[in-house]
Amino acid sequence: MAFTNYSSLNRAQLTFEYLHTNSTTHEFLFGALAELVDNARDAEATRIDIFTERKEDLRGGFLLCFLDDGAGMDPSEAASVIQFGKSAKRSPESIQIGQYGNGLKSGSMRIGKDFILFTKKADTMTSLFLSRTFHEEEGIDEVIVPLPTWNSHTREPITEDMEKFAIETELIYKYSPFKSEQEVMEQFRKISGESGTLVVVFNLKLMDNGDPELDVISDPKDIQMAGTPPERTKPERRSFRAYAAVIYIDPRMRIFLHGDKVQTKRLSCCLYKPRMYKYTSNRFKTRAEQEVKKAEHMAKIAEEKAREAESKARALELRLSGDVTRESRVTLRQVQNTAITLRREADVKKRMKEAKQRALKEPKELNFIFGVNIEQRELDGMFVYNCSRLIKMYEKVGPQLEGGMACGGVVGVVDVPYLVLEPTHNKQDFADAKEYRHLLKAMGEHLAQYWKDVGIAQKGIIKFWDEFGYLSANWNQPPSSELRYKRRRAMEIPTTIQCDQCLKWRTLPFQLSAVEKTFPERWVCSMNPDPEQDRCEAPEQKQKLPLGVLKKDTISHEEKKKQLSEKIRQQQEKLEAMQKTSSVCSQADLKKLPLDVSSRPTAESSPSLSRPPRPRSPPLPAVLKNVPIRSPPPKMNSQMRKPLPVGPMVSSPKVSSISLKGEASTSRAQSHTTAIVKPNNAAVKTPARTVLPPKLAPPFAQHNSKSQHEILSAKCSKTSVPKKPMPIKMPLLSSIRKRNSNLISRNEEEVDDQALMQKQERAKRPKIVEIKQEKKDTNEVVVETTLQTSRGDPVYPGLQTHLPVLSTSNERHSQLSDSTGEEELPSHKSAQKDKGLHVEVRVNKEWFTGRVTAVELGKHAVRWKVKFDYVPTDTTPRDRWVEKGSEDVRLMKPPSPEHQTPDTQRYIEPSTSDNTPIEPDTTEPSANHGTMDLLVQTLRNCLRYFLPPNFPVSKNELSSMNAEDLVSLPLKEYFKQYEVGLQNLCNSYQTRADARAKVFEENLRNSEKKLRETEDKLQKLRTNIVALLQKVQEDIDINTDDELDAYIEDLITKGDSAD
């Protein structure tokens, strides 16, 4: 059908409101600026200048300008700019960044309301003006773009319609910052070369407070994101200079901000121990499938056109078979040529389709590069590029998602081709989220492998970072600025800099003088101290990266069986712990009991049916058998109950009942007091256990009529409260600690028996000597104390009193279980101090870091529960029980106390056992003379071994030095001379190697030259032989060297047979 048949149909129209809608795709403002930088790079520009000009009459107060020396645009290319979605860069094999034909419009409209473009190419100068202000004031709904063109030499208009040209220039003079032709020509003169482009954005977007979104005042050499605090913000999210430094994976364009050059980086060259991993996968098919469908469609159309042309040619040939006129032959030849051309195009499209179909089945290969950022360890994560353009940064993967120290500080880099993953229009994400997540998962697996390969965890993570000057326990703190740490970091990362002329990257040799050196802004190859790389003609050296391999963890049958046995053992221990009698403090604790509890017991149900029977208590000690037992007092309301007074030292919340429990053993081991303290607004259900002195123990009304178990049952009932309660006071934790320390010092002074006898009266008063605080849940604290006399004897070795804390009237109390024994308590307390220790545990022949979260005191050994910082989730559990002191566990070095933050410092409670004698201090220097002499001798040997040749102190003098002389030795000068000598030695080795390499290269060139000469001689000889044979036998036909060799061999063979 002819095109005129569609002239009456509706057409889609683009309103000027779409300019704003299209710009909202850029949530990240620096991404909008990067769109204009990308256009300069795609135009093969070697330099782009980004600067501002003050214009107080415009919104925002300044113009934002982008000037590059790229290829520029002619009038027809500039006209394609205003066509949304049209791009000449779009092709599957393209390495250019632009693909959608939308970046200039969306990016500039996100920065401001208007922009004007000036471009030069060949003999033309073109201006393009896109303004929302113009459309708003004129009330125009369509998008109108003035596009005048001038001759670059004569400055005359290039147009066939002068009226149209006059309207376009008038609109530019009226609505742009340039009000005359002279000002417009000044903008063209800023493009100094024969080609280039200048983009000026004005009427900038403002924040709610009226300030522009881009801050160009705070730092005159930078463009910053206004309103973004520097704390807890990545530098690339706040500073455009920092963002532009890493925006390209292999920068080949100089970027200047306000005239100051941006020091661009190649991230892989800025990392410690970089390593590359090749990753192959068949998962990335979305983009390839789209290209295959497109190729199939194009091949189908081309095949139909070719068949139609061939059919037309055959029909015309049959029709003109009898016509031999010249015009008929010319017409037929044209039709046939058209059919041949279309057939060739169809064949090409078919081969392209087949190639893309094969490529769809082939796996895609990516290169992952990992390294440690020892300059700023808090800046870690994955940098994902697409066609060399940064898309995502600081993406946490694999072990980094755990939040521990494993893989902390590691940076990953990957460049994803356009055929593997397609970016979104704003170039801040990827279109296929599923495939992108698969990419991040693969990077996480390779990151874990890299962490194993570099062996940082095996050596000690904290020790590794201490080596480079990270002395603070705060991860975000910068490294130390001491010169020795700066040198240490500089030795591991060579300086890589780009030549300002040839744009090649050069790696400089390490020099001590270059540690704190600032390189000039315009650095060229002639400044390179390396003689092999001190000229622009020298080829660029490629970075040599060691290749790593992802090793899948394979678990043997024995290891699987061992892990299964370990899990079974852990479950059995949990079951045994649940079957033991435990205190019921809440409904959650009730559910944890190994009983089938479906609902609360009713009021009529017996207490014995609502909970398991309590184990029988041990018999009372002999001292209590004759104590009279008092009958239980009358019932009282739970709200009117008051605490029982025990003494001025002990205070507690409201007490509901008192329960007594005897101990069978009569040893002098300390008894314990446990009180559960909760906030005032929380329900308290956990009973407290207290040991009372003899005077404070409640009297008994009966002697031998009841057993101890019956007494406890009566005392622990809900309504059993003494008629005259004795108030009990529990001191605050701070006061308990103070009295604890006072008691320790007091007991140390009381060493003779006479002093003990004089203070026997005070011994009747209980004193608190040990406090242990441990969280049971988020709302309760267990305070465990020991009551004893000043002599260290327990107040009552076998008597313990349970003090359940007052709760609501309908809550149920459960008594605490018996203690595990007096002999185990001190070891249990000391074992609990291991909580929070940083340890390393060996699992499947690999060491993993973690923290002790629980301690269990067994019959034969102490067991730690270690929660790992990171382990592979498919092979190793998140935590594990290990035995303390075994070969599979070892302690890690903690951070230095002076560098610990308050939240990381562990409180170490002093020992409070008065039964343990104080050992004399054996750390005095007098006890270590032998060790000191050995250290001095070792130091002397080391200094003599590494002694520099020109050092003022000789080896004999060093041998006779004592410790005081060694302290005064100028070690700084010693190591300086040693480093200089070592550097000279390395340089001499390098010089020898370079000389030998030159000799080998010269020999190789001579050999290649001789080989070429020999080949030329051989070729001439063959030519002469062919000429000779043709003279002897004229009908001979030899066209190739192989035919000649075969012919000569055949002649020789025939000659031998004839003989």
Short mmCIF file of C-alpha atoms in Angstrom, two decimals, residues 20-331:
data_model
loop_
_atom_site.label_atom_id
_atom_site.label_comp_id
_atom_site.label_asym_id
_atom_site.label_seq_id
_atom_site.Cartn_x
_atom_site.Cartn_y
_atom_site.Cartn_z
CA HIS A 20 10.20 16.54 32.48
CA THR A 21 8.75 13.03 32.69
CA ASN A 22 11.72 11.61 30.81
CA SER A 23 14.19 13.32 33.14
CA THR A 24 12.76 11.70 36.27
CA THR A 25 14.46 8.41 35.38
CA HIS A 26 17.66 9.87 36.88
CA GLU A 27 17.23 9.47 40.63
CA PHE A 28 21.00 9.84 41.06
CA LEU A 29 21.89 13.39 39.98
CA PHE A 30 25.51 12.55 39.14
CA GLY A 31 24.13 9.96 36.72
CA ALA A 32 22.56 12.80 34.73
CA LEU A 33 25.92 14.61 34.55
CA ALA A 34 27.57 11.36 33.49
CA GLU A 35 25.24 11.12 30.47
CA LEU A 36 26.83 14.24 29.02
CA VAL A 37 30.32 12.91 29.79
CA ASP A 38 29.42 9.62 28.06
CA ASN A 39 28.48 11.48 24.87
CA ALA A 40 31.93 13.09 24.80
CA ARG A 41 33.62 9.71 25.26
CA ASP A 42 31.53 8.12 22.49
CA ALA A 43 32.60 11.01 20.24
CA GLU A 44 36.23 9.92 20.83
CA ALA A 45 37.08 13.05 22.76
CA THR A 46 40.44 13.14 24.53
CA ARG A 47 39.46 15.94 26.88
CA ILE A 48 36.29 17.28 28.44
CA ASP A 49 36.07 20.41 30.58
CA ILE A 50 33.22 20.81 33.05
CA PHE A 51 32.95 24.31 34.43
CA THR A 52 30.45 26.92 35.59
CA GLU A 53 29.83 30.58 34.74
CA ARG A 54 28.06 32.97 37.06
CA LYS A 55 24.68 34.28 35.84
CA GLU A 56 22.80 35.81 38.74
CA ASP A 57 19.67 36.52 36.69
CA LEU A 58 19.10 32.83 35.99
CA ARG A 59 17.65 30.28 38.36
CA GLY A 60 20.44 28.66 40.32
CA GLY A 61 22.80 31.58 39.69
CA PHE A 62 25.19 29.89 37.23
CA LEU A 63 25.55 28.03 33.92
CA LEU A 64 26.85 24.47 33.84
CA CYS A 65 29.03 23.87 30.75
CA PHE A 66 30.43 20.67 29.15
CA LEU A 67 33.12 21.30 26.50
CA ASP A 68 34.83 18.44 24.62
CA ASP A 69 37.17 18.05 21.65
CA GLY A 70 35.33 15.12 20.09
CA ALA A 71 34.15 14.53 16.54
CA GLY A 72 31.31 17.05 16.71
CA MET A 73 28.12 16.93 14.61
CA ASP A 74 27.00 18.24 11.24
CA PRO A 75 23.44 19.62 10.76
CA SER A 76 21.95 16.23 9.89
CA GLU A 77 23.54 14.51 12.90
CA ALA A 78 22.43 17.34 15.16
CA ALA A 79 18.88 16.97 13.88
CA SER A 80 18.89 13.30 14.96
CA VAL A 81 19.61 14.45 18.54
CA ILE A 82 16.06 15.73 18.95
CA GLN A 83 14.61 12.38 17.84
CA PHE A 84 13.87 10.47 21.02
CA GLY A 85 15.04 6.86 20.90
CA LYS A 86 17.12 7.15 17.74
CA SER A 87 20.79 6.28 18.06
CA ALA A 88 23.46 5.49 15.49
CA LYS A 89 25.52 3.75 18.21
CA ARG A 90 23.12 0.85 18.66
CA SER A 91 24.63 -2.47 17.61
CA PRO A 92 25.29 -5.72 19.47
CA GLU A 93 29.06 -5.49 18.97
CA SER A 94 29.27 -1.78 19.81
CA ILE A 95 31.65 -0.72 22.57
CA GLN A 96 30.06 2.72 22.84
CA ILE A 97 28.05 3.56 25.92
CA GLY A 98 25.04 5.25 24.32
CA GLN A 99 22.43 2.83 23.03
CA TYR A 100 19.03 4.43 23.53
CA GLY A 101 19.22 7.89 21.94
CA ASN A 102 17.93 9.46 25.15
CA GLY A 103 20.88 10.45 27.35
CA LEU A 104 21.38 14.08 26.28
CA LYS A 105 17.72 14.96 26.63
CA SER A 106 17.04 13.13 29.91
CA GLY A 107 20.34 14.12 31.53
CA SER A 108 20.23 17.82 30.70
CA MET A 109 16.54 18.16 31.60
CA ARG A 110 17.29 16.52 34.98
CA ILE A 111 19.96 19.13 35.72
CA GLY A 112 18.02 22.16 34.53
CA LYS A 113 14.99 23.33 32.55
CA ASP A 114 16.87 24.41 29.43
CA PHE A 115 20.01 23.64 27.46
CA ILE A 116 21.68 24.91 24.32
CA LEU A 117 24.23 22.97 22.27
CA PHE A 118 27.02 24.32 20.08
CA THR A 119 28.88 21.91 17.80
CA LYS A 120 31.48 22.14 15.02
CA LYS A 121 32.32 19.67 12.32
CA ALA A 122 34.03 20.19 8.98
CA ASP A 123 32.89 23.59 7.65
CA THR A 124 29.64 23.87 9.65
CA MET A 125 28.68 25.30 13.03
CA THR A 126 25.32 24.19 14.40
CA SER A 127 23.35 25.27 17.45
CA LEU A 128 20.51 23.28 19.02
CA PHE A 129 18.18 24.88 21.57
CA LEU A 130 15.83 22.79 23.74
CA SER A 131 13.93 24.90 26.29
CA ARG A 132 11.03 24.14 28.60
CA THR A 133 10.94 27.82 29.58
CA PHE A 134 10.22 28.75 25.95
CA HIS A 135 7.34 26.25 25.74
CA GLU A 136 5.82 27.37 29.04
CA GLU A 137 5.87 31.08 28.22
CA GLU A 138 4.69 30.62 24.65
CA GLY A 139 2.01 28.10 25.68
CA ILE A 140 3.17 25.53 23.13
CA ASP A 141 2.32 21.88 23.69
CA GLU A 142 4.53 20.42 20.97
CA VAL A 143 8.31 20.13 21.25
CA ILE A 144 9.91 22.77 19.03
CA VAL A 145 13.70 22.83 18.67
CA PRO A 146 15.47 25.71 16.86
CA LEU A 147 18.44 24.38 14.84
CA PRO A 148 20.33 27.17 12.98
CA THR A 149 23.58 26.47 11.10
CA TRP A 150 26.48 28.75 10.06
CA ASN A 151 29.54 28.37 7.87
CA SER A 152 32.57 27.99 10.16
CA HIS A 153 34.78 30.13 7.91
CA THR A 154 32.50 32.90 6.67
CA ARG A 155 30.06 32.86 9.63
CA GLU A 156 27.24 33.08 7.06
CA PRO A 157 23.95 31.21 7.56
CA ILE A 158 23.60 27.87 5.80
CA THR A 159 19.90 27.60 4.96
CA GLU A 160 17.46 27.62 2.12
CA ASP A 161 14.81 29.42 4.15
CA MET A 162 16.07 32.67 5.67
CA GLU A 163 12.76 33.32 7.37
CA LYS A 164 13.03 30.04 9.24
CA PHE A 165 16.64 30.87 10.15
CA ALA A 166 15.61 34.28 11.47
CA ILE A 167 12.88 32.77 13.68
CA GLU A 168 15.28 30.19 15.11
CA THR A 169 17.97 32.73 15.98
CA GLU A 170 15.39 35.12 17.45
CA LEU A 171 14.15 32.42 19.82
CA ILE A 172 17.75 31.70 20.91
CA TYR A 173 18.45 35.38 21.56
CA LYS A 174 15.22 35.74 23.54
CA TYR A 175 15.17 32.66 25.77
CA SER A 176 18.84 31.66 26.06
CA PRO A 177 21.56 33.43 28.10
CA PHE A 178 23.17 34.60 24.81
CA LYS A 179 21.29 37.65 23.58
CA SER A 180 23.08 38.41 20.31
CA GLU A 181 24.88 36.77 17.42
CA GLN A 182 28.21 37.99 18.81
CA GLU A 183 27.65 36.15 22.11
CA VAL A 184 26.64 33.03 20.20
CA MET A 185 29.84 33.21 18.13
CA GLU A 186 31.87 33.54 21.34
CA GLN A 187 30.54 30.14 22.40
CA PHE A 188 31.66 28.62 19.09
CA ARG A 189 35.13 30.12 19.61
CA LYS A 190 35.44 28.17 22.88
CA ILE A 191 35.67 25.07 20.67
CA SER A 192 39.32 25.62 19.78
CA GLY A 193 39.76 22.68 17.38
CA GLU A 194 38.18 21.91 14.07
CA SER A 195 35.54 19.83 15.79
CA GLY A 196 33.96 19.59 19.19
CA THR A 197 30.81 20.21 21.19
CA LEU A 198 29.74 22.62 23.93
CA VAL A 199 26.60 21.93 26.00
CA VAL A 200 25.32 24.69 28.30
CA VAL A 201 22.63 23.84 30.87
CA PHE A 202 20.85 26.70 32.68
CA ASN A 203 17.86 27.43 34.91
CA LEU A 204 19.04 24.67 37.23
CA LYS A 205 16.82 22.59 39.47
CA LEU A 206 16.48 23.80 43.09
CA MET A 207 15.90 22.09 46.42
CA ASP A 208 13.05 22.90 48.78
CA ASN A 209 15.15 25.56 50.55
CA GLY A 210 15.79 27.42 47.28
CA ASP A 211 19.44 26.39 46.84
CA PRO A 212 20.58 24.56 43.69
CA GLU A 213 20.96 20.80 43.90
CA LEU A 214 24.56 21.06 42.73
CA ASP A 215 26.93 22.76 45.18
CA VAL A 216 29.81 24.54 43.38
CA ILE A 217 30.69 26.90 46.25
CA SER A 218 31.84 24.63 49.09
CA ASP A 219 34.75 23.28 47.02
CA PRO A 220 35.85 25.50 44.10
CA LYS A 221 37.51 22.49 42.43
CA ASP A 222 34.56 20.14 42.72
CA ILE A 223 30.84 19.76 42.14
CA GLN A 224 29.14 18.29 45.19
CA MET A 225 25.67 17.03 45.99
CA ALA A 226 24.05 19.73 48.09
CA GLY A 227 22.60 18.68 51.42
CA THR A 228 24.58 15.43 51.59
CA PRO A 229 26.57 15.02 54.83
CA PRO A 230 30.12 13.68 54.48
CA GLU A 231 29.59 11.25 57.34
CA ARG A 232 28.39 7.77 56.40
CA THR A 233 28.21 8.75 52.71
CA LYS A 234 30.38 7.18 50.04
CA PRO A 235 32.61 9.81 48.39
CA GLU A 236 31.27 8.92 44.92
CA ARG A 237 27.75 9.71 46.15
CA ARG A 238 28.74 13.18 47.33
CA SER A 239 31.61 14.37 45.10
CA PHE A 240 31.41 14.37 41.31
CA ARG A 241 35.22 14.48 41.19
CA ALA A 242 35.36 11.18 43.07
CA TYR A 243 32.59 9.72 40.87
CA ALA A 244 34.29 10.82 37.64
CA ALA A 245 37.56 9.20 38.80
CA VAL A 246 36.03 5.70 38.67
CA ILE A 247 33.26 6.15 36.10
CA TYR A 248 35.22 4.23 33.41
CA ILE A 249 37.03 0.96 33.95
CA ASP A 250 39.80 1.95 31.50
CA PRO A 251 39.87 5.77 31.29
CA ARG A 252 41.12 7.16 27.98
CA MET A 253 39.75 10.68 28.29
CA ARG A 254 41.04 13.50 30.49
CA ILE A 255 38.35 15.09 32.66
CA PHE A 256 38.79 18.59 34.07
CA LEU A 257 36.56 20.11 36.75
CA HIS A 258 36.81 23.91 36.99
CA GLY A 259 40.16 23.68 35.19
CA ASP A 260 41.62 21.12 37.65
CA LYS A 261 42.33 17.64 36.27
CA VAL A 262 40.53 14.64 37.76
CA GLN A 263 42.96 11.90 38.74
CA THR A 264 41.17 9.02 37.07
CA LYS A 265 41.79 5.49 38.32
CA ARG A 266 41.98 1.99 37.02
CA LEU A 267 40.54 0.19 40.03
CA SER A 268 42.35 -3.07 39.40
CA CYS A 269 45.68 -1.21 39.70
CA CYS A 270 44.76 0.34 43.06
CA LEU A 271 44.26 -2.88 45.02
CA TYR A 272 46.44 -5.08 47.19
CA LYS A 273 47.03 -8.61 45.87
CA PRO A 274 44.65 -8.38 42.87
CA ARG A 275 43.58 -11.70 41.40
CA MET A 276 41.42 -12.53 38.38
CA TYR A 277 38.86 -15.31 38.11
CA LYS A 278 37.28 -16.43 34.85
CA TYR A 279 33.58 -17.14 35.16
CA THR A 280 31.59 -19.01 32.52
CA SER A 281 27.81 -19.38 32.57
CA ASN A 282 24.88 -20.22 30.31
CA ARG A 283 22.42 -18.23 32.41
CA PHE A 284 22.77 -14.88 30.63
CA LYS A 285 20.44 -15.44 27.69
CA THR A 286 17.87 -12.65 27.78
CA ARG A 287 19.82 -10.14 25.73
CA ALA A 288 21.17 -12.82 23.37
CA GLU A 289 17.65 -14.17 22.79
CA GLN A 290 16.46 -10.70 21.86
CA GLU A 291 19.29 -10.37 19.34
CA VAL A 292 18.49 -13.79 17.88
CA LYS A 293 14.84 -12.88 17.42
CA LYS A 294 15.84 -9.63 15.79
CA ALA A 295 18.30 -11.39 13.47
CA GLU A 296 15.69 -14.01 12.52
CA HIS A 297 13.22 -11.28 11.69
CA MET A 298 15.74 -9.38 9.58
CA ALA A 299 16.83 -12.58 7.79
CA LYS A 300 13.21 -13.47 7.05
CA ILE A 301 12.50 -10.04 5.54
CA ALA A 302 15.72 -10.13 3.48
CA GLU A 303 14.87 -13.63 2.18
CA GLU A 304 11.40 -12.51 1.13
CA LYS A 305 12.81 -9.49 -0.69
CA ALA A 306 15.41 -11.64 -2.46
CA ARG A 307 12.80 -14.19 -3.57
CA GLU A 308 10.52 -11.47 -4.82
CA ALA A 309 13.35 -9.85 -6.80
CA GLU A 310 14.46 -13.19 -8.27
CA SER A 311 10.88 -14.03 -9.27
CA LYS A 312 10.51 -10.63 -10.88
CA ALA A 313 13.78 -11.11 -12.79
CA ARG A 314 12.72 -14.55 -14.10
CA ALA A 315 9.32 -13.28 -15.17
CA LEU A 316 10.91 -10.32 -16.99
CA GLU A 317 13.42 -12.62 -18.67
CA LEU A 318 10.63 -14.84 -20.00
CA ARG A 319 8.68 -11.87 -21.20
CA LEU A 320 11.65 -10.29 -23.00
CA SER A 321 13.09 -13.52 -24.32
CA GLY A 322 12.32 -12.55 -27.92
CA ASP A 323 13.14 -8.86 -27.51
CA VAL A 324 16.76 -8.11 -28.31
CA THR A 325 16.62 -4.35 -28.16
CA ARG A 326 19.16 -2.47 -26.12
CA GLU A 327 16.60 -0.94 -23.77
CA SER A 328 15.16 -4.36 -23.00
CA ARG A 329 18.59 -5.80 -22.23
CA VAL A 330 19.42 -2.83 -19.96
CA THR A 331 16.16 -3.20 -18.06
#
